[in-house]
Short mmCIF file of C-alpha atoms and ligand atoms in Angstrom, two decimals:
data_model
loop_
_atom_site.label_atom_id
_atom_site.label_comp_id
_atom_site.label_asym_id
_atom_site.label_seq_id
_atom_site.Cartn_x
_atom_site.Cartn_y
_atom_site.Cartn_z
CA MET K 1305 81.79 -109.77 7.55
CA THR K 1306 81.48 -113.14 6.76
CA ASN K 1307 85.12 -114.90 5.67
CA GLY K 1308 85.95 -118.37 6.04
CA ARG K 1309 86.01 -118.17 10.09
CA ASN K 1310 82.83 -116.78 10.16
CA GLU K 1311 81.13 -119.21 8.13
CA GLY K 1312 77.51 -120.55 8.74
CA ARG K 1313 77.06 -118.24 11.50
CA ALA K 1314 76.12 -115.27 9.90
CA VAL K 1315 73.09 -114.03 10.80
CA LEU K 1316 70.77 -111.08 8.46
CA VAL K 1317 68.95 -108.80 11.53
CA LEU K 1318 67.23 -106.50 10.14
CA GLY K 1319 66.65 -103.30 12.74
CA GLY K 1320 69.83 -103.71 13.83
CA ALA K 1321 69.72 -100.37 14.71
CA GLY K 1322 66.76 -100.39 16.74
CA TYR K 1323 65.74 -100.97 20.54
CA ILE K 1324 64.90 -104.37 20.87
CA GLY K 1325 67.60 -105.28 17.65
CA SER K 1326 70.65 -103.84 18.95
CA HIS K 1327 70.26 -105.65 22.26
CA MET K 1328 69.91 -108.92 19.69
CA VAL K 1329 73.72 -107.56 17.64
CA ALA K 1330 75.00 -107.20 21.43
CA SER K 1331 74.27 -111.22 22.71
CA LEU K 1332 74.84 -112.21 18.40
CA VAL K 1333 78.35 -110.87 18.65
CA ASP K 1334 78.59 -112.20 22.75
CA ALA K 1335 77.20 -116.10 21.80
CA GLY K 1336 79.32 -116.30 18.93
CA TRP K 1337 77.30 -115.18 15.37
CA VAL K 1338 77.87 -112.94 12.71
CA PRO K 1339 75.49 -110.10 12.34
CA VAL K 1340 75.47 -108.38 9.73
CA VAL K 1341 72.64 -104.85 10.61
CA LEU K 1342 69.70 -103.88 7.65
CA ASP K 1343 68.33 -100.86 8.70
CA ASN K 1344 66.93 -98.16 7.22
CA LEU K 1345 67.89 -95.65 10.21
CA ALA K 1346 63.74 -94.92 10.44
CA THR K 1347 63.42 -95.09 14.27
CA GLY K 1348 67.08 -96.84 14.89
CA HIS K 1349 69.64 -94.53 16.09
CA ARG K 1350 73.58 -94.92 14.04
CA ASP K 1351 75.16 -94.92 17.56
CA LEU K 1352 72.73 -97.87 18.77
CA LEU K 1353 74.95 -99.72 15.96
CA HIS K 1354 77.41 -102.53 17.88
CA PRO K 1355 81.48 -101.57 17.40
CA GLY K 1356 82.76 -103.93 14.94
CA VAL K 1357 79.50 -105.19 13.04
CA ALA K 1358 78.44 -104.84 9.41
CA PHE K 1359 76.70 -101.73 8.51
CA VAL K 1360 74.02 -101.84 5.57
CA GLU K 1361 71.80 -98.41 5.75
CA GLY K 1362 68.55 -99.58 3.36
CA ASP K 1363 65.06 -101.07 3.54
CA PHE K 1364 64.90 -104.68 4.31
CA GLY K 1365 61.95 -104.41 1.86
CA ASP K 1366 63.93 -103.51 -1.09
CA ARG K 1367 64.14 -107.65 -2.60
CA ARG K 1368 66.83 -107.28 -5.05
CA MET K 1369 68.85 -105.26 -3.05
CA VAL K 1370 68.12 -107.94 0.16
CA VAL K 1371 69.40 -111.07 -2.22
CA ALA K 1372 72.19 -109.13 -3.29
CA LEU K 1373 73.13 -109.65 -0.29
CA LEU K 1374 71.88 -112.54 1.57
CA LYS K 1375 74.01 -113.73 -0.47
CA LYS K 1376 77.31 -112.25 -0.30
CA HIS K 1377 76.86 -113.11 2.70
CA ARG K 1378 76.09 -116.18 3.01
CA VAL K 1379 73.56 -115.59 5.76
CA GLN K 1380 72.02 -118.55 7.20
CA ALA K 1381 68.23 -117.02 9.08
CA VAL K 1382 67.07 -113.24 8.66
CA MET K 1383 66.31 -112.03 12.49
CA HIS K 1384 63.83 -109.74 11.72
CA PHE K 1385 63.04 -106.57 14.34
CA ALA K 1386 62.49 -103.47 11.58
CA ALA K 1387 58.57 -102.96 11.44
CA SER K 1388 56.74 -100.03 13.25
CA SER K 1389 55.44 -100.70 16.27
CA LEU K 1390 52.93 -98.29 17.50
CA VAL K 1391 49.34 -99.12 18.57
CA GLY K 1392 47.87 -95.90 19.20
CA GLU K 1393 49.64 -94.21 15.64
CA SER K 1394 48.48 -97.70 13.89
CA VAL K 1395 45.65 -96.24 14.33
CA GLN K 1396 45.94 -93.17 12.59
CA TYR K 1397 48.26 -94.35 9.64
CA PRO K 1398 47.38 -97.64 8.95
CA LEU K 1399 48.69 -98.03 5.00
CA VAL K 1400 51.16 -97.43 7.03
CA TYR K 1401 51.17 -99.50 9.39
CA TYR K 1402 50.32 -102.28 6.05
CA ARG K 1403 53.18 -101.26 3.54
CA ASN K 1404 55.83 -100.76 6.41
CA ASN K 1405 54.84 -104.57 8.43
CA VAL K 1406 53.14 -106.06 5.69
CA SER K 1407 54.47 -105.33 2.38
CA LYS K 1408 57.65 -105.01 2.94
CA THR K 1409 57.94 -108.40 4.79
CA ILE K 1410 56.00 -110.07 1.75
CA GLU K 1411 59.27 -109.41 -0.77
CA LEU K 1412 61.53 -110.24 2.63
CA LEU K 1413 59.81 -113.91 1.92
CA ASP K 1414 60.37 -114.07 -1.31
CA ALA K 1415 63.46 -112.23 -1.12
CA MET K 1416 64.53 -115.36 1.63
CA ARG K 1417 62.57 -117.77 -0.65
CA GLU K 1418 64.64 -116.75 -3.88
CA ALA K 1419 68.33 -116.44 -2.10
CA GLY K 1420 67.64 -120.33 -0.25
CA VAL K 1421 67.26 -118.69 3.69
CA ARG K 1422 65.12 -120.93 5.17
CA ASN K 1423 65.19 -119.51 8.79
CA LEU K 1424 63.53 -116.64 9.92
CA ILE K 1425 63.58 -115.18 13.70
CA PHE K 1426 59.98 -113.13 12.99
CA SER K 1427 59.00 -110.36 16.00
CA SER K 1428 55.74 -110.85 16.99
CA THR K 1429 53.41 -109.77 19.52
CA ALA K 1430 51.29 -109.77 22.15
CA ALA K 1431 49.16 -107.06 20.79
CA VAL K 1432 48.13 -110.06 18.13
CA TYR K 1433 45.90 -111.30 20.77
CA GLY K 1434 43.65 -107.60 20.98
CA GLN K 1435 41.06 -107.55 24.36
CA PRO K 1436 41.84 -111.50 25.98
CA GLU K 1437 39.27 -113.11 26.86
CA SER K 1438 41.24 -114.58 30.10
CA VAL K 1439 44.91 -114.32 31.31
CA PRO K 1440 48.25 -115.32 31.58
CA ILE K 1441 47.70 -115.58 27.70
CA THR K 1442 48.77 -118.81 26.79
CA GLU K 1443 49.60 -118.92 22.64
CA ALA K 1444 46.49 -121.08 22.15
CA HIS K 1445 44.75 -117.74 22.30
CA SER K 1446 42.41 -116.34 19.42
CA LEU K 1447 43.62 -113.16 17.96
CA HIS K 1448 41.42 -110.70 18.02
CA PRO K 1449 44.28 -107.30 17.46
CA THR K 1450 42.25 -104.31 18.59
CA SER K 1451 45.07 -102.32 16.06
CA PRO K 1452 46.44 -101.98 13.29
CA TYR K 1453 49.45 -103.01 13.99
CA GLY K 1454 49.09 -106.24 15.98
CA SER K 1455 46.62 -107.42 13.10
CA THR K 1456 49.83 -106.89 10.08
CA LYS K 1457 51.75 -109.03 12.83
CA ALA K 1458 48.70 -112.07 13.00
CA VAL K 1459 49.04 -111.99 8.84
CA ILE K 1460 52.44 -112.47 8.91
CA GLU K 1461 53.15 -115.01 11.17
CA ARG K 1462 49.49 -116.63 9.16
CA LEU K 1463 51.73 -115.49 6.19
CA LEU K 1464 54.30 -117.83 6.93
CA THR K 1465 52.65 -120.65 7.98
CA GLU K 1466 51.49 -120.85 4.35
CA VAL K 1467 55.19 -119.29 2.82
CA GLU K 1468 56.45 -122.46 4.87
CA ALA K 1469 53.91 -125.19 3.30
CA ALA K 1470 54.92 -123.56 -0.18
CA HIS K 1471 58.15 -122.66 0.03
CA GLY K 1472 59.35 -124.47 2.69
CA LEU K 1473 60.83 -121.74 4.39
CA ARG K 1474 61.03 -121.96 8.36
CA HIS K 1475 60.33 -119.92 11.33
CA MET K 1476 59.42 -119.43 14.82
CA SER K 1477 57.17 -116.25 15.66
CA LEU K 1478 58.14 -114.69 19.06
CA ARG K 1479 54.95 -112.72 21.05
CA TYR K 1480 56.67 -109.74 22.59
CA PHE K 1481 54.95 -108.68 25.74
CA ASN K 1482 56.51 -105.28 27.21
CA ALA K 1483 60.21 -104.85 26.43
CA ALA K 1484 61.92 -102.55 28.97
CA GLY K 1485 65.07 -101.99 30.82
CA ALA K 1486 68.81 -101.72 28.88
CA HIS K 1487 71.80 -103.40 28.03
CA PRO K 1488 73.70 -103.64 31.51
CA ASP K 1489 77.19 -103.39 30.27
CA ARG K 1490 76.83 -101.65 26.66
CA PRO K 1491 75.57 -98.05 26.35
CA ILE K 1492 72.39 -98.93 24.64
CA GLY K 1493 68.57 -98.72 25.48
CA GLU K 1494 65.03 -98.02 24.61
CA ARG K 1495 65.19 -93.67 22.98
CA HIS K 1496 62.25 -93.50 20.52
CA ASP K 1497 61.15 -90.07 19.59
CA PRO K 1498 58.24 -88.98 19.93
CA GLU K 1499 58.32 -90.51 24.08
CA THR K 1500 55.29 -92.40 24.64
CA HIS K 1501 56.34 -95.98 26.70
CA LEU K 1502 56.23 -95.73 29.96
CA ILE K 1503 59.55 -96.44 31.73
CA PRO K 1504 61.50 -94.22 29.55
CA SER K 1505 58.28 -91.24 29.77
CA LEU K 1506 59.48 -91.99 32.94
CA MET K 1507 63.12 -91.62 32.99
CA GLN K 1508 62.11 -88.28 30.96
CA VAL K 1509 59.68 -87.02 34.15
CA ALA K 1510 62.93 -87.99 36.44
CA LEU K 1511 65.47 -87.14 34.67
CA GLY K 1512 63.64 -83.53 34.97
CA GLN K 1513 62.85 -83.40 31.42
CA ARG K 1514 58.73 -83.34 30.75
CA PRO K 1515 57.53 -81.66 34.13
CA GLY K 1516 55.32 -85.76 35.45
CA ALA K 1517 54.22 -88.92 34.52
CA GLU K 1518 50.06 -89.40 32.86
CA VAL K 1519 48.83 -92.90 34.04
CA PHE K 1520 46.28 -93.43 31.43
CA GLY K 1521 43.32 -94.59 33.61
CA LEU K 1522 42.77 -95.23 36.97
CA ASP K 1523 39.23 -97.03 36.29
CA TRP K 1524 40.28 -100.47 35.13
CA PRO K 1525 39.02 -103.75 37.00
CA THR K 1526 42.11 -103.89 38.40
CA PRO K 1527 44.05 -104.00 41.94
CA ASP K 1528 45.13 -101.16 42.06
CA GLY K 1529 43.01 -99.15 38.74
CA SER K 1530 45.93 -99.50 36.42
CA CYS K 1531 46.87 -101.17 33.66
CA VAL K 1532 48.61 -104.05 34.55
CA ARG K 1533 51.97 -105.44 32.20
CA ASP K 1534 53.77 -107.99 31.51
CA TYR K 1535 57.18 -106.46 31.24
CA VAL K 1536 59.88 -108.28 29.74
CA HIS K 1537 63.33 -107.33 29.83
CA VAL K 1538 65.18 -106.61 26.89
CA CYS K 1539 68.27 -108.36 27.20
CA ASP K 1540 66.22 -112.06 28.55
CA LEU K 1541 63.85 -111.17 25.01
CA ALA K 1542 67.56 -111.26 23.47
CA SER K 1543 67.70 -114.57 25.24
CA ALA K 1544 64.99 -115.80 23.59
CA HIS K 1545 65.70 -114.96 20.11
CA LEU K 1546 69.53 -117.07 20.65
CA LEU K 1547 67.22 -120.15 21.50
CA ALA K 1548 65.54 -120.57 18.79
CA LEU K 1549 67.73 -119.41 16.76
CA GLU K 1550 69.24 -122.55 17.38
CA ALA K 1551 66.55 -124.37 17.62
CA LEU K 1552 65.77 -124.23 14.46
CA LEU K 1553 68.89 -123.96 12.64
CA ALA K 1554 68.84 -127.49 15.00
CA GLY K 1555 66.16 -128.66 12.96
CA ALA K 1556 62.66 -127.94 15.34
CA PRO K 1557 60.08 -127.18 13.81
CA SER K 1558 58.38 -123.49 13.56
CA ALA K 1559 56.89 -122.46 16.26
CA ILE K 1560 54.82 -119.81 18.10
CA TYR K 1561 56.45 -118.48 21.33
CA ASN K 1562 55.60 -115.50 24.75
CA VAL K 1563 58.21 -114.07 25.12
CA GLY K 1564 57.13 -112.35 28.83
CA THR K 1565 57.15 -113.20 32.31
CA GLY K 1566 53.51 -114.05 33.44
CA VAL K 1567 53.67 -111.57 35.96
CA GLY K 1568 52.02 -108.27 35.94
CA CYS K 1569 53.34 -104.53 37.09
CA SER K 1570 50.71 -102.36 37.16
CA VAL K 1571 51.55 -98.68 36.09
CA LEU K 1572 51.20 -97.37 39.60
CA GLU K 1573 53.80 -100.34 40.49
CA VAL K 1574 56.20 -99.23 37.91
CA ILE K 1575 56.07 -95.69 39.13
CA ASP K 1576 57.23 -97.07 42.72
CA SER K 1577 59.64 -99.11 41.51
CA VAL K 1578 60.98 -95.76 39.45
CA ARG K 1579 60.26 -93.41 42.44
CA ARG K 1580 62.48 -96.42 44.80
CA VAL K 1581 66.19 -96.86 42.33
CA THR K 1582 66.48 -93.38 41.28
CA GLY K 1583 65.39 -91.84 44.93
CA LEU K 1584 63.23 -88.94 42.95
CA PRO K 1585 59.15 -87.86 43.62
CA VAL K 1586 58.02 -88.79 40.20
CA PRO K 1587 55.17 -86.47 39.89
CA PHE K 1588 51.67 -88.00 38.53
CA VAL K 1589 48.59 -86.59 37.13
CA PRO K 1590 45.31 -89.60 36.10
CA ALA K 1591 44.55 -89.48 32.50
CA ALA K 1592 42.37 -90.87 30.96
CA ARG K 1593 42.34 -94.47 28.95
CA ARG K 1594 44.40 -94.12 26.10
CA PRO K 1595 41.87 -96.55 22.52
CA GLY K 1596 43.42 -100.11 22.74
CA ASP K 1597 44.03 -100.76 25.64
CA PRO K 1598 44.13 -104.08 27.76
CA ALA K 1599 43.62 -103.61 31.04
CA VAL K 1600 45.68 -106.41 31.86
CA LEU K 1601 48.36 -108.31 29.33
CA VAL K 1602 50.05 -110.68 30.99
CA ALA K 1603 51.40 -113.62 29.21
CA ASP K 1604 51.59 -117.77 30.24
CA ALA K 1605 54.93 -117.77 28.63
CA ASP K 1606 55.32 -122.07 30.57
CA ARG K 1607 56.23 -122.84 26.39
CA ILE K 1608 58.89 -121.74 25.05
CA GLY K 1609 60.81 -122.68 28.89
CA ARG K 1610 59.44 -125.99 27.96
CA ALA K 1611 60.37 -125.77 24.40
CA LEU K 1612 64.06 -124.20 23.98
CA GLY K 1613 64.26 -123.25 28.54
CA TRP K 1614 64.16 -120.22 28.16
CA ARG K 1615 63.73 -118.12 31.87
CA PRO K 1616 64.23 -114.69 32.24
CA GLU K 1617 66.39 -113.73 34.83
CA LEU K 1618 66.68 -109.34 34.52
CA SER K 1619 63.09 -108.96 33.91
CA ASP K 1620 61.83 -108.64 37.70
CA LEU K 1621 61.14 -105.18 37.64
CA ASP K 1622 63.49 -103.32 39.98
CA THR K 1623 66.18 -104.72 37.74
CA ILE K 1624 64.50 -103.42 34.66
CA VAL K 1625 64.39 -99.98 36.40
CA GLU K 1626 68.04 -99.54 36.97
CA THR K 1627 69.12 -100.76 33.97
CA ALA K 1628 67.04 -98.25 32.03
CA TRP K 1629 67.95 -95.50 34.97
CA ALA K 1630 71.37 -96.01 34.41
CA TRP K 1631 70.96 -95.59 30.59
CA HIS K 1632 68.92 -92.53 30.64
CA ARG K 1633 71.48 -91.06 33.45
CA ARG K 1634 74.71 -90.61 30.38
CA GLY K 1635 71.86 -89.06 28.05
N1 UFG A 3007 50.89 -95.77 29.98
C1 UFG A 3007 50.56 -94.87 31.46
N2 UFG A 3007 51.46 -93.47 30.64
C2 UFG A 3007 51.89 -93.56 29.48
C3 UFG A 3007 52.87 -94.35 29.01
C4 UFG A 3007 52.22 -96.14 29.18
O1 UFG A 3007 50.39 -94.61 31.87
O2 UFG A 3007 53.41 -92.18 29.74
C5 UFG A 3007 50.89 -97.13 30.83
C6 UFG A 3007 50.07 -97.40 29.08
O3 UFG A 3007 48.40 -97.64 29.47
C7 UFG A 3007 49.60 -99.08 29.53
C8 UFG A 3007 51.56 -99.22 30.41
O4 UFG A 3007 52.07 -97.65 30.53
O5 UFG A 3007 48.93 -99.33 30.40
C9 UFG A 3007 51.97 -100.08 29.11
O6 UFG A 3007 52.11 -98.77 28.20
P1 UFG A 3007 53.43 -98.81 26.81
O7 UFG A 3007 53.55 -97.40 25.59
O8 UFG A 3007 54.39 -99.14 27.42
O9 UFG A 3007 52.89 -99.91 26.29
P2 UFG A 3007 52.66 -100.66 25.35
O10 UFG A 3007 51.95 -101.55 26.19
O11 UFG A 3007 51.11 -99.53 24.73
O12 UFG A 3007 52.77 -101.05 23.81
C10 UFG A 3007 53.77 -102.36 24.38
C11 UFG A 3007 55.06 -102.61 23.17
C12 UFG A 3007 53.93 -102.73 21.91
C13 UFG A 3007 53.07 -104.28 22.16
C14 UFG A 3007 52.11 -104.32 23.52
C15 UFG A 3007 52.72 -106.01 23.90
O13 UFG A 3007 55.17 -100.71 22.81
O14 UFG A 3007 54.98 -102.89 20.51
O15 UFG A 3007 53.36 -103.62 24.25
O16 UFG A 3007 52.14 -105.32 25.24
F1 UFG A 3007 51.98 -104.95 21.54
#
């Protein structure tokens, strides 16, 4: 709770009961901030909530409620993790994605304007780039999202510049590549239902909860024929947000940063890592390409390193898989 001692340290975390949001809350607490979590638990989990942190079950599109919350806790900044984020699902349900990711964010920005909160850290995505024209991808790469999910994030990035010009709301947009892994010391990790992400799906295979993995395409123009992604440990992602928050509150200008490692790993390399770490066989079968998947998505992450001094520390593939495995084994 915000009190005299915590004055000026309150951060509203939208989606703080989700995978990335819960790791962010842990980092904020460790760094002496006072997170307040707002989550409607649509895809978040009560058991990922941080003990002792204020939690409001509700929807960030509820403008009046958000205004009251921002004022009550004297919030300095908002971190916005509350989105629908599956590329494939967004192709099926574009209206749901635009409602959750665009319409509700408009209400949020209006609430921030009304409450006089002028700092936002926004969760964007590598999906804004679409099929990359060149790799590694810099922030200057053109935006041609190939899914409604990517489009919703690109729309909000643009809106943020316009809202800054009109209302002075400053922001940092972080374009995540593939968030992965679990907290090394706390009981939080990645869980979706149904699970579609590569690493947690492989964990389910290792645990015997599914018979085998599917590799979506072995005929991509990559060295081993499987898709290449830039996996970034979720705690490194959280540390990038922390640096962005501190910079923004210290007066740094609004900015957009890729958050990735610059290192690509293929699906087959990830499977090898899971075999190495677990000591289990992890069978897989080749499957058709998944619509909308680019062959290679690897970040040029120099900008955030130069501007904010961010360096990934837990993002080598085996560390990502080890931390994920430790969490999934707990059940
Ligand atoms: N894959 C498989 N088999 C599976 C699951 C995934 O082969 O069972 C492959 C995918 O084709 C892809 C890679 O593993 O090449 C990673 O797939 P994920 O589903 O784990 O992640 P995505 O790359 O599709 O998407 C993630 C986030 C998005 C974000 C994107 C940005 O879910 O929100 O990274 O890079 F936009």
